PDB file of C-alpha atoms and ligand atoms in Angstrom:
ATOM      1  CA  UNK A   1     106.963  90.042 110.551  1.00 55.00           C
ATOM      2  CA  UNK A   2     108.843  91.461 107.784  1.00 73.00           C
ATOM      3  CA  UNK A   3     105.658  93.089 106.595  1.00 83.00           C
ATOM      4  CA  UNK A   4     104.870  94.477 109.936  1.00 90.00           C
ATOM      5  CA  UNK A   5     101.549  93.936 111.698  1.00 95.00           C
ATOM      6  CA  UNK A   6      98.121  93.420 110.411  1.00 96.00           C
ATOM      7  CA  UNK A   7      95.222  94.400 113.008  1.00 97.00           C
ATOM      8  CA  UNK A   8      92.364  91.658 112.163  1.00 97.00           C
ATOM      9  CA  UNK A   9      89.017  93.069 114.372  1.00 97.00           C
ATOM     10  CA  UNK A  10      86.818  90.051 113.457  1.00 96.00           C
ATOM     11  CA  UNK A  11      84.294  87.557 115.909  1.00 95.00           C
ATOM     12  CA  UNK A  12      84.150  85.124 113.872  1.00 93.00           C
ATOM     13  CA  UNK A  13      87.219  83.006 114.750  1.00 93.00           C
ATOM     14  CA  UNK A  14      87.076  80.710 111.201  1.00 92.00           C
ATOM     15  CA  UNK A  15      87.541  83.742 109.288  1.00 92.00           C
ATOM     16  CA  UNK A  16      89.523  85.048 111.884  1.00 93.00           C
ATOM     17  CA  UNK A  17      91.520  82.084 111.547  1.00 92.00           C
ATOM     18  CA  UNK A  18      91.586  81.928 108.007  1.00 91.00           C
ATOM     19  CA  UNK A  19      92.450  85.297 107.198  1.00 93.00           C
ATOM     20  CA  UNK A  20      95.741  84.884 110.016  1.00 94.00           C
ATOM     21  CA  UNK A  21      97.014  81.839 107.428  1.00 93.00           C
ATOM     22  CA  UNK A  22      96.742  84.218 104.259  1.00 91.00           C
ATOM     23  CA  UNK A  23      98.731  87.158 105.771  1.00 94.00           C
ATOM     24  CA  UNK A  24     100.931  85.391 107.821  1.00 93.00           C
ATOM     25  CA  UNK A  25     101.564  83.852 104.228  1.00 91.00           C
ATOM     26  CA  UNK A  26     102.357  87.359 103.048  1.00 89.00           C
ATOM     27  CA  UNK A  27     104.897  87.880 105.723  1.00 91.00           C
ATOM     28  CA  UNK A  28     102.638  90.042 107.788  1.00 94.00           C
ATOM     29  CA  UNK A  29     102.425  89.548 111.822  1.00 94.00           C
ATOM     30  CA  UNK A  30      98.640  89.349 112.970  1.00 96.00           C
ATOM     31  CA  UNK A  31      96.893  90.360 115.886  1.00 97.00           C
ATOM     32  CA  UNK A  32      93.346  89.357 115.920  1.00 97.00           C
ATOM     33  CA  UNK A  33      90.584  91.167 117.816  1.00 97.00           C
ATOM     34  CA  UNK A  34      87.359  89.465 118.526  1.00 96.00           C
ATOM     35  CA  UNK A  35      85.589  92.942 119.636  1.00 97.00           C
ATOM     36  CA  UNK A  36      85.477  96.572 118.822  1.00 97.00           C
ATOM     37  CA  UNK A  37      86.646  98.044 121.913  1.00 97.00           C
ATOM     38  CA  UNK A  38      89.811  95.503 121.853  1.00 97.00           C
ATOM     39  CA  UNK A  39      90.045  96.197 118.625  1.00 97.00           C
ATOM     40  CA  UNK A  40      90.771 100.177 119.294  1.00 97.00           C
ATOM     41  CA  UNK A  41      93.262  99.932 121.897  1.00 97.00           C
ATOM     42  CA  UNK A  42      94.831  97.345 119.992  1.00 97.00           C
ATOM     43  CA  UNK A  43      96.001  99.228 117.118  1.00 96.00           C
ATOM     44  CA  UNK A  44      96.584 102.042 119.445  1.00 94.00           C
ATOM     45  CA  UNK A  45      99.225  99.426 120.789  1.00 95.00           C
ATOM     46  CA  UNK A  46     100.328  98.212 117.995  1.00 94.00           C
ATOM     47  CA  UNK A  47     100.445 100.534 115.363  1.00 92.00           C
ATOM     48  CA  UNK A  48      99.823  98.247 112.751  1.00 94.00           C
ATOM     49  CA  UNK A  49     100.393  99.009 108.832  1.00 93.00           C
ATOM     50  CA  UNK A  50      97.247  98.117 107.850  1.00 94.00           C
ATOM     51  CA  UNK A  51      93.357  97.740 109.950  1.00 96.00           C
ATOM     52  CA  UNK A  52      90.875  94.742 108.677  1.00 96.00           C
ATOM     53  CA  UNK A  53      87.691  95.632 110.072  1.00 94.00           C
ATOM     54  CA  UNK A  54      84.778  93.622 110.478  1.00 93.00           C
ATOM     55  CA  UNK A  55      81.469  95.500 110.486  1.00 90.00           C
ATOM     56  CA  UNK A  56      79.614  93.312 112.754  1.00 90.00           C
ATOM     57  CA  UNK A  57      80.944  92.931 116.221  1.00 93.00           C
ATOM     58  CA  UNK A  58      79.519  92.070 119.124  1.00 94.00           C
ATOM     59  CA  UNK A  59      80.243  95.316 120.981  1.00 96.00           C
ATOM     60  CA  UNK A  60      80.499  98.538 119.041  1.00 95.00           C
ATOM     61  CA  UNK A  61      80.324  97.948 115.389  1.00 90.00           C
ATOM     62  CA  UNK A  62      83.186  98.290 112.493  1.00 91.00           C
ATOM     63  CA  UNK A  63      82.049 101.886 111.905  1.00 87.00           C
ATOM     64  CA  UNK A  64      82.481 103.338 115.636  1.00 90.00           C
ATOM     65  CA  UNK A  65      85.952 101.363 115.769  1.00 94.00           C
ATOM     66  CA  UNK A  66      87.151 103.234 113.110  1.00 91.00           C
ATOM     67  CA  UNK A  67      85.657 106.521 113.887  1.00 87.00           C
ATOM     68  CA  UNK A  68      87.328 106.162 117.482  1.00 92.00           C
ATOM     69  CA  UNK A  69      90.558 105.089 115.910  1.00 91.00           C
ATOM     70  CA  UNK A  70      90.839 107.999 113.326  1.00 84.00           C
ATOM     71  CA  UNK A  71      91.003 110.334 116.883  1.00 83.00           C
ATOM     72  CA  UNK A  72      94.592 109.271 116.487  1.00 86.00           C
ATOM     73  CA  UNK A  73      95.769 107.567 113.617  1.00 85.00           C
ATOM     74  CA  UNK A  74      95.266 107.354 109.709  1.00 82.00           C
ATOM     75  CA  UNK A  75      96.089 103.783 109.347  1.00 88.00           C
ATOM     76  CA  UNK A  76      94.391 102.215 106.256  1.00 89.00           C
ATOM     77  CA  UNK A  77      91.322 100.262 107.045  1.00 90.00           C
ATOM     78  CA  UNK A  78      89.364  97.607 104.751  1.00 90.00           C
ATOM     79  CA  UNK A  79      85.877  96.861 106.084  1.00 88.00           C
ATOM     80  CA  UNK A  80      84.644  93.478 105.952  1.00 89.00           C
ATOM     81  CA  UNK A  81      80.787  92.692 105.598  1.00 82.00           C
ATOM     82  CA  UNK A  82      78.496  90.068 106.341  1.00 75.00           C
ATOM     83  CA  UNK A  83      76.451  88.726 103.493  1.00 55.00           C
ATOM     84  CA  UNK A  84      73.265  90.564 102.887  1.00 52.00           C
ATOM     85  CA  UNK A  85      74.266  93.260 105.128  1.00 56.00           C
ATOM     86  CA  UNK A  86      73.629  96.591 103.686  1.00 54.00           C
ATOM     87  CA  UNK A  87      76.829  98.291 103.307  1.00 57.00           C
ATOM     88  CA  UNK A  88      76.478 102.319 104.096  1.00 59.00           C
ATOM     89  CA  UNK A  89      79.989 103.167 101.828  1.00 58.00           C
ATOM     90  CA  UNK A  90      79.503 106.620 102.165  1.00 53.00           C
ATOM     91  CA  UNK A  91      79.266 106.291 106.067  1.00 58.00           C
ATOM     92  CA  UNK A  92      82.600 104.077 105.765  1.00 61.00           C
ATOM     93  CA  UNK A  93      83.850 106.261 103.267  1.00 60.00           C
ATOM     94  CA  UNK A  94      83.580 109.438 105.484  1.00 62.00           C
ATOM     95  CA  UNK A  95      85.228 107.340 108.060  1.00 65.00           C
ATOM     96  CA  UNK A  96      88.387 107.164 106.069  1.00 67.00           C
ATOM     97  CA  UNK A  97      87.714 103.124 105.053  1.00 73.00           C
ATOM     98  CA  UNK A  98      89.895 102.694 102.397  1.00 74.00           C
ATOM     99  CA  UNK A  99      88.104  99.409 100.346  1.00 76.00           C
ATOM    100  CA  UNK A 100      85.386  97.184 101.394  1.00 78.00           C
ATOM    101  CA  UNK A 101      85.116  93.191 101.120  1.00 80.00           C
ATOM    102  CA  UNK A 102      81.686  91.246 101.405  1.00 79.00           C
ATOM    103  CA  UNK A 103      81.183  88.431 103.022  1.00 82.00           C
ATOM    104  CA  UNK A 104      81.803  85.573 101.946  1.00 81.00           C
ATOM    105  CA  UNK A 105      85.291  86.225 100.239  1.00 83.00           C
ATOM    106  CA  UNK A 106      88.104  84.400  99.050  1.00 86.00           C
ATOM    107  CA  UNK A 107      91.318  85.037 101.429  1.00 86.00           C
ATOM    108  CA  UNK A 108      93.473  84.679  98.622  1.00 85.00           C
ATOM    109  CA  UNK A 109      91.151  88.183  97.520  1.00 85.00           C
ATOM    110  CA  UNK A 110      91.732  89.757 101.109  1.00 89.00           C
ATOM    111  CA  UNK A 111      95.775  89.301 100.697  1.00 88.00           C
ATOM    112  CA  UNK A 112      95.624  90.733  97.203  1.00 86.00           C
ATOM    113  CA  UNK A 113      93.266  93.859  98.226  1.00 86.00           C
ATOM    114  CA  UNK A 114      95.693  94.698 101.063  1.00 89.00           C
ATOM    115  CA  UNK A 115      98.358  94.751  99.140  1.00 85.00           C
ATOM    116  CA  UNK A 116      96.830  97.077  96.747  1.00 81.00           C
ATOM    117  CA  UNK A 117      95.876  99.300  99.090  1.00 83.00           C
ATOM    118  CA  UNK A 118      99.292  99.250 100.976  1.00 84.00           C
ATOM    119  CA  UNK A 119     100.830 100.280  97.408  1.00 78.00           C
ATOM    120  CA  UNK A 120      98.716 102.939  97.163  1.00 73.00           C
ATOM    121  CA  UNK A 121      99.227 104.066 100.726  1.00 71.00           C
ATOM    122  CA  UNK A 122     102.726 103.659 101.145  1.00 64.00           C
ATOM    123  CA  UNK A 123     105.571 105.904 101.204  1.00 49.00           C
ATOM    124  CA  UNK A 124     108.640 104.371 100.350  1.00 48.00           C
ATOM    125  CA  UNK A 125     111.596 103.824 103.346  1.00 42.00           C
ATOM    126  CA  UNK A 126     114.568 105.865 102.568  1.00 40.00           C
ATOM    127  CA  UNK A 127     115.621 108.032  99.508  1.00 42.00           C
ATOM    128  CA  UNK A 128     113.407 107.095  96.921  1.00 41.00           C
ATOM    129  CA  UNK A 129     112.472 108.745  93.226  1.00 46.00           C
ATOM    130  CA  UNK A 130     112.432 112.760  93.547  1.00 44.00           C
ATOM    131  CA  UNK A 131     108.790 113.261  93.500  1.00 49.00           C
ATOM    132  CA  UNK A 132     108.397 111.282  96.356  1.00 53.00           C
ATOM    133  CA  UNK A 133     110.581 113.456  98.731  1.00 60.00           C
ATOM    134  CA  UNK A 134     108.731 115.774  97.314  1.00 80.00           C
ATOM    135  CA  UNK A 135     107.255 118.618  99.678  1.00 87.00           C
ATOM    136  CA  UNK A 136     104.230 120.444  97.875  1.00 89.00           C
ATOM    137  CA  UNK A 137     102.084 123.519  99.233  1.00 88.00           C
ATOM    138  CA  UNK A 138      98.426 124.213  99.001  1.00 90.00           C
ATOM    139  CA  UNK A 139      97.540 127.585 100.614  1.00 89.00           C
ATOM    140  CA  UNK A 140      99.116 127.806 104.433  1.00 91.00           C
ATOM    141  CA  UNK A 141      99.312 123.565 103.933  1.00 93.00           C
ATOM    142  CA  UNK A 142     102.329 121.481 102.971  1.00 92.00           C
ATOM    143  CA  UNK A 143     101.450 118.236 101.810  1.00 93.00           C
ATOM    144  CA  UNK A 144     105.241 116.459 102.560  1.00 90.00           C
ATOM    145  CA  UNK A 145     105.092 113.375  99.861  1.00 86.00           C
ATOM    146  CA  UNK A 146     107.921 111.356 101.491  1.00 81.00           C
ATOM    147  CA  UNK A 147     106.246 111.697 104.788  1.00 82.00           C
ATOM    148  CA  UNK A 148     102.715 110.833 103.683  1.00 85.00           C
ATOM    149  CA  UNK A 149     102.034 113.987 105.828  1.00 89.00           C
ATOM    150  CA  UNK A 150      99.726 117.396 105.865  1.00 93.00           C
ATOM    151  CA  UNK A 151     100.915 120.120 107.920  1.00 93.00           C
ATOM    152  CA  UNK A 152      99.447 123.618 108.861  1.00 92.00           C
ATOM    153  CA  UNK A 153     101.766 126.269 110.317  1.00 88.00           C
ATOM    154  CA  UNK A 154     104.201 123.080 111.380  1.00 85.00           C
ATOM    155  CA  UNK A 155     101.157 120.938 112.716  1.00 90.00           C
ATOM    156  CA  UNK A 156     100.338 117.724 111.768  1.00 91.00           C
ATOM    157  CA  UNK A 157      96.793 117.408 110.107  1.00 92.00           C
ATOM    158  CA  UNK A 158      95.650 113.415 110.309  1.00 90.00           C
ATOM    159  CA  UNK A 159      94.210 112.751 106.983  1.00 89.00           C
ATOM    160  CA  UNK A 160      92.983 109.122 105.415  1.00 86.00           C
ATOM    161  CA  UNK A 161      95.633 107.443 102.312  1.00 83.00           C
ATOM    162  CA  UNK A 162      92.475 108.704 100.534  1.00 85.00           C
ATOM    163  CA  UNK A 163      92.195 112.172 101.879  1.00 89.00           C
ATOM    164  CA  UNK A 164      96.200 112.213 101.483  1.00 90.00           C
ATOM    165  CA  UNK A 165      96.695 111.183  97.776  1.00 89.00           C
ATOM    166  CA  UNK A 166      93.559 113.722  96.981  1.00 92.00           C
ATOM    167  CA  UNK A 167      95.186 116.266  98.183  1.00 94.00           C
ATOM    168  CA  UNK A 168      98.139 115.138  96.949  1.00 92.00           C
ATOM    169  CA  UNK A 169      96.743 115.515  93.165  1.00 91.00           C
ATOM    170  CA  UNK A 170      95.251 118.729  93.934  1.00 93.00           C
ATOM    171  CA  UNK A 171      98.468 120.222  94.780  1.00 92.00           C
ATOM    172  CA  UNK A 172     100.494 118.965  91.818  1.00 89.00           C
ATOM    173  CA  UNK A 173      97.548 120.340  89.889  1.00 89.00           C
ATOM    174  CA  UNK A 174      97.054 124.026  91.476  1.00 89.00           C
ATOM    175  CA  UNK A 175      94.531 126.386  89.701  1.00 90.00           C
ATOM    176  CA  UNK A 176      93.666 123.689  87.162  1.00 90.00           C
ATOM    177  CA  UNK A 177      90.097 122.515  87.138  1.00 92.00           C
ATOM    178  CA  UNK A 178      90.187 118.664  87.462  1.00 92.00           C
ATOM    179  CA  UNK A 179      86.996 116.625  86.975  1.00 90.00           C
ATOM    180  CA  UNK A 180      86.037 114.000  89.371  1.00 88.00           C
ATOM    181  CA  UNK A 181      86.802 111.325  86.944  1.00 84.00           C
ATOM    182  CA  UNK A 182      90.531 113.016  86.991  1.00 84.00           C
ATOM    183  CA  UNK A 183      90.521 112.521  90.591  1.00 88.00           C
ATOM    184  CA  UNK A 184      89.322 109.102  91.105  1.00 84.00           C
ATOM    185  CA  UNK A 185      92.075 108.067  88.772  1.00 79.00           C
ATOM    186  CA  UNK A 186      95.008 109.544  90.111  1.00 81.00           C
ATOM    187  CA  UNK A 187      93.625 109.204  93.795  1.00 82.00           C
ATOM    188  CA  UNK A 188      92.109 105.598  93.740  1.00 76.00           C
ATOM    189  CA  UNK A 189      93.734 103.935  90.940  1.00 68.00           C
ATOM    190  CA  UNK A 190      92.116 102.080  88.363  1.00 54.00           C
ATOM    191  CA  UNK A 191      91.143  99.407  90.323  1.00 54.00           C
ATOM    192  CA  UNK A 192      88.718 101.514  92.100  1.00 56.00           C
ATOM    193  CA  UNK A 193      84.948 100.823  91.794  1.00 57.00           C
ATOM    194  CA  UNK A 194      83.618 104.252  93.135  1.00 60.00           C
ATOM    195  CA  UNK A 195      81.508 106.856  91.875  1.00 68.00           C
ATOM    196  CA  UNK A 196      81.411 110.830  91.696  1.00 72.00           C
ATOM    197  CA  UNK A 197      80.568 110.966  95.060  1.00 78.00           C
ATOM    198  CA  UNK A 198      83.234 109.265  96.789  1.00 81.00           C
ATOM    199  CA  UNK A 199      85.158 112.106  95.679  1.00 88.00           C
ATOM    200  CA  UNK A 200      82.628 114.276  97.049  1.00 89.00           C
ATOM    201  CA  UNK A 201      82.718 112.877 100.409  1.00 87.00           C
ATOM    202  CA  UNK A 202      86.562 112.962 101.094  1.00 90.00           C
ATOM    203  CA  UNK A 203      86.502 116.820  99.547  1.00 94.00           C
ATOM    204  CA  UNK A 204      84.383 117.662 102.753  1.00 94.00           C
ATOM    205  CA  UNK A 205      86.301 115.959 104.700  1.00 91.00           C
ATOM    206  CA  UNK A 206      89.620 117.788 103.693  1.00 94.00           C
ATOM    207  CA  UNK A 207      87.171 121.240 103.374  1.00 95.00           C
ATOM    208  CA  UNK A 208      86.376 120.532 107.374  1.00 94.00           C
ATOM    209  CA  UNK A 209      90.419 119.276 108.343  1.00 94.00           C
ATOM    210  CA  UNK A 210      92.010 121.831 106.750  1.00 94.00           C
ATOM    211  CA  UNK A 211      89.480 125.010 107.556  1.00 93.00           C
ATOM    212  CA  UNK A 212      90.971 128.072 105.663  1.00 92.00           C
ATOM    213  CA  UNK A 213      94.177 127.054 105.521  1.00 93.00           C
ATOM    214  CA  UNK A 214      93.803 126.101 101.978  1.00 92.00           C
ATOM    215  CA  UNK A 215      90.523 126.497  99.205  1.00 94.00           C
ATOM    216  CA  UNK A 216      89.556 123.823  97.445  1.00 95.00           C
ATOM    217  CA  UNK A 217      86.818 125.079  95.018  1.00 95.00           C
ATOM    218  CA  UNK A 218      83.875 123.401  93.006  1.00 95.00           C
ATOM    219  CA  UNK A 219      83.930 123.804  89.644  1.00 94.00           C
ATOM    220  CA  UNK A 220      80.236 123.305  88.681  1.00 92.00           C
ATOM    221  CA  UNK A 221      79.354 120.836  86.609  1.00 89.00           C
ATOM    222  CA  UNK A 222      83.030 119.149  86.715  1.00 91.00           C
ATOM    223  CA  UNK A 223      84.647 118.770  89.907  1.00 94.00           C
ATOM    224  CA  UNK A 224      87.119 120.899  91.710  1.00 96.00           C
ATOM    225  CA  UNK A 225      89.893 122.980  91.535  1.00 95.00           C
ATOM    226  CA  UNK A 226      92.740 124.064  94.539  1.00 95.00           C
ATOM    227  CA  UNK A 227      93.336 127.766  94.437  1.00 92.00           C
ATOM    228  CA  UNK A 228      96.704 128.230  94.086  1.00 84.00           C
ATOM    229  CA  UNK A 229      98.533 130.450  96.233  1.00 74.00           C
ATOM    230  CA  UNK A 230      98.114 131.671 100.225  1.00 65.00           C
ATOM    231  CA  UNK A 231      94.854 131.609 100.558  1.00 57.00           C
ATOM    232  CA  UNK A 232      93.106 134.159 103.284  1.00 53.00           C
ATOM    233  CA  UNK A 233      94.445 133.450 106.725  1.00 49.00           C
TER     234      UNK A 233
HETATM  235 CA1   CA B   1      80.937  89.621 112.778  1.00 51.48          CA
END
């Protein structure tokens, strides 16, 4: 348990199974789910680190679980799909998904996509390097680094790892226009196999969150740009 827990909302108990050897492998303690609505009250429960989310499920599907479970948490989630299933990646992506994996995959790829995405995620425990203690401001919002946290006027806004390390860049970057190649870079990490309009997706999605508390402007034909300063209130 070292790794703390690992949320598995799968039906199929063989890759259920399977998947529970790889992380448990890792370190991580598993809780599988075998249906949707288990699956949300689950990680209510548990509070896991991490959310592996099949699509298919004999209840409500991957997509409502995670729309339900963003009402109160930000916990990364990886979708799993079946073969030949189409995959709607913006839908998952406005969801706050984090990566996908079709089925069939290896486990051995499952372990190693978690841990990327928990590195990316991640804050680290305790005093770490400066910037990561680091509280930055974009209009009336503080995006607290060491926290992994957005507040407005002392609030805490839930936002996605995605939605966080966007805004994140943004905010080191204030009044520069950064294109969406810029973004996907710093914000998903070269390992991520996305397009423009990934980018475009979780910009709404902060837009909508974070209402005029900060302005996050398109800069035609590039991307976007976060106007520095208050901001109108
Ligand atoms: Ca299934």
């Amino acid at each position: 348990m070292r790794n703390g827990t690992v949320v598995v909302v799968e039906d199929d108990p063989h890759i259920g199974e399977l998947v529970e050897m790889y992380l448990r492998r890792d370190g991580f303690g598993v809780v599988i789910c075998p249906s949707g609505e288990a699956g949300v009250e689950t990680v209510r429960r548990e509070q896991p680190r991490i959310v592996i989310l099949d699509v298919g499920l004999p209840d409500i599907d991957g997509f409502e679980v995670c729309r339900r479970v963003r009402a109160f948490s930000a916990v990364p989630v990886i979708f799993l799909t079946a073969r030949g299933e189409e995959i709607d990646r913006v839908l998952g992506l406005e969801l706050g998904g984090d990566d996908y994996l079709a089925k069939p995959f290896s486990p051995a790829e499952l372990a190693a996509r978690v841990r990327a995405v928990l590195r990316r995620t991640d804050a680290p425990a305790g005093p770490g390097p400066l910037d990561d203690r680091e509280v930055l401001v974009a209009g009336r919002a503080e995006v607290d680094v060491g926290r992994r946290e957005v507040r407005v006027d002392g609030s805490v806004v839930p936002t996605t790892a995605r939605e966080f390390a966007l805004l994140r860049f943004l905010a080191e970057n204030p009044g520069l226009a950064l294109s969406r190649a810029q973004i996907l870079d710093a914000a998903w990490g070269f390992d991520w196999y996305g397009d423009a309009r990934t980018v475009d997706v979780h910009v709404a999605q902060l837009r909508k969150k974070l209402g005029t508390a900060c302005t996050i402007t398109t800069v035609r034909g590039l991307g976007y740009r976060l106007e520095p300063g208050p901001g109108p209130s």
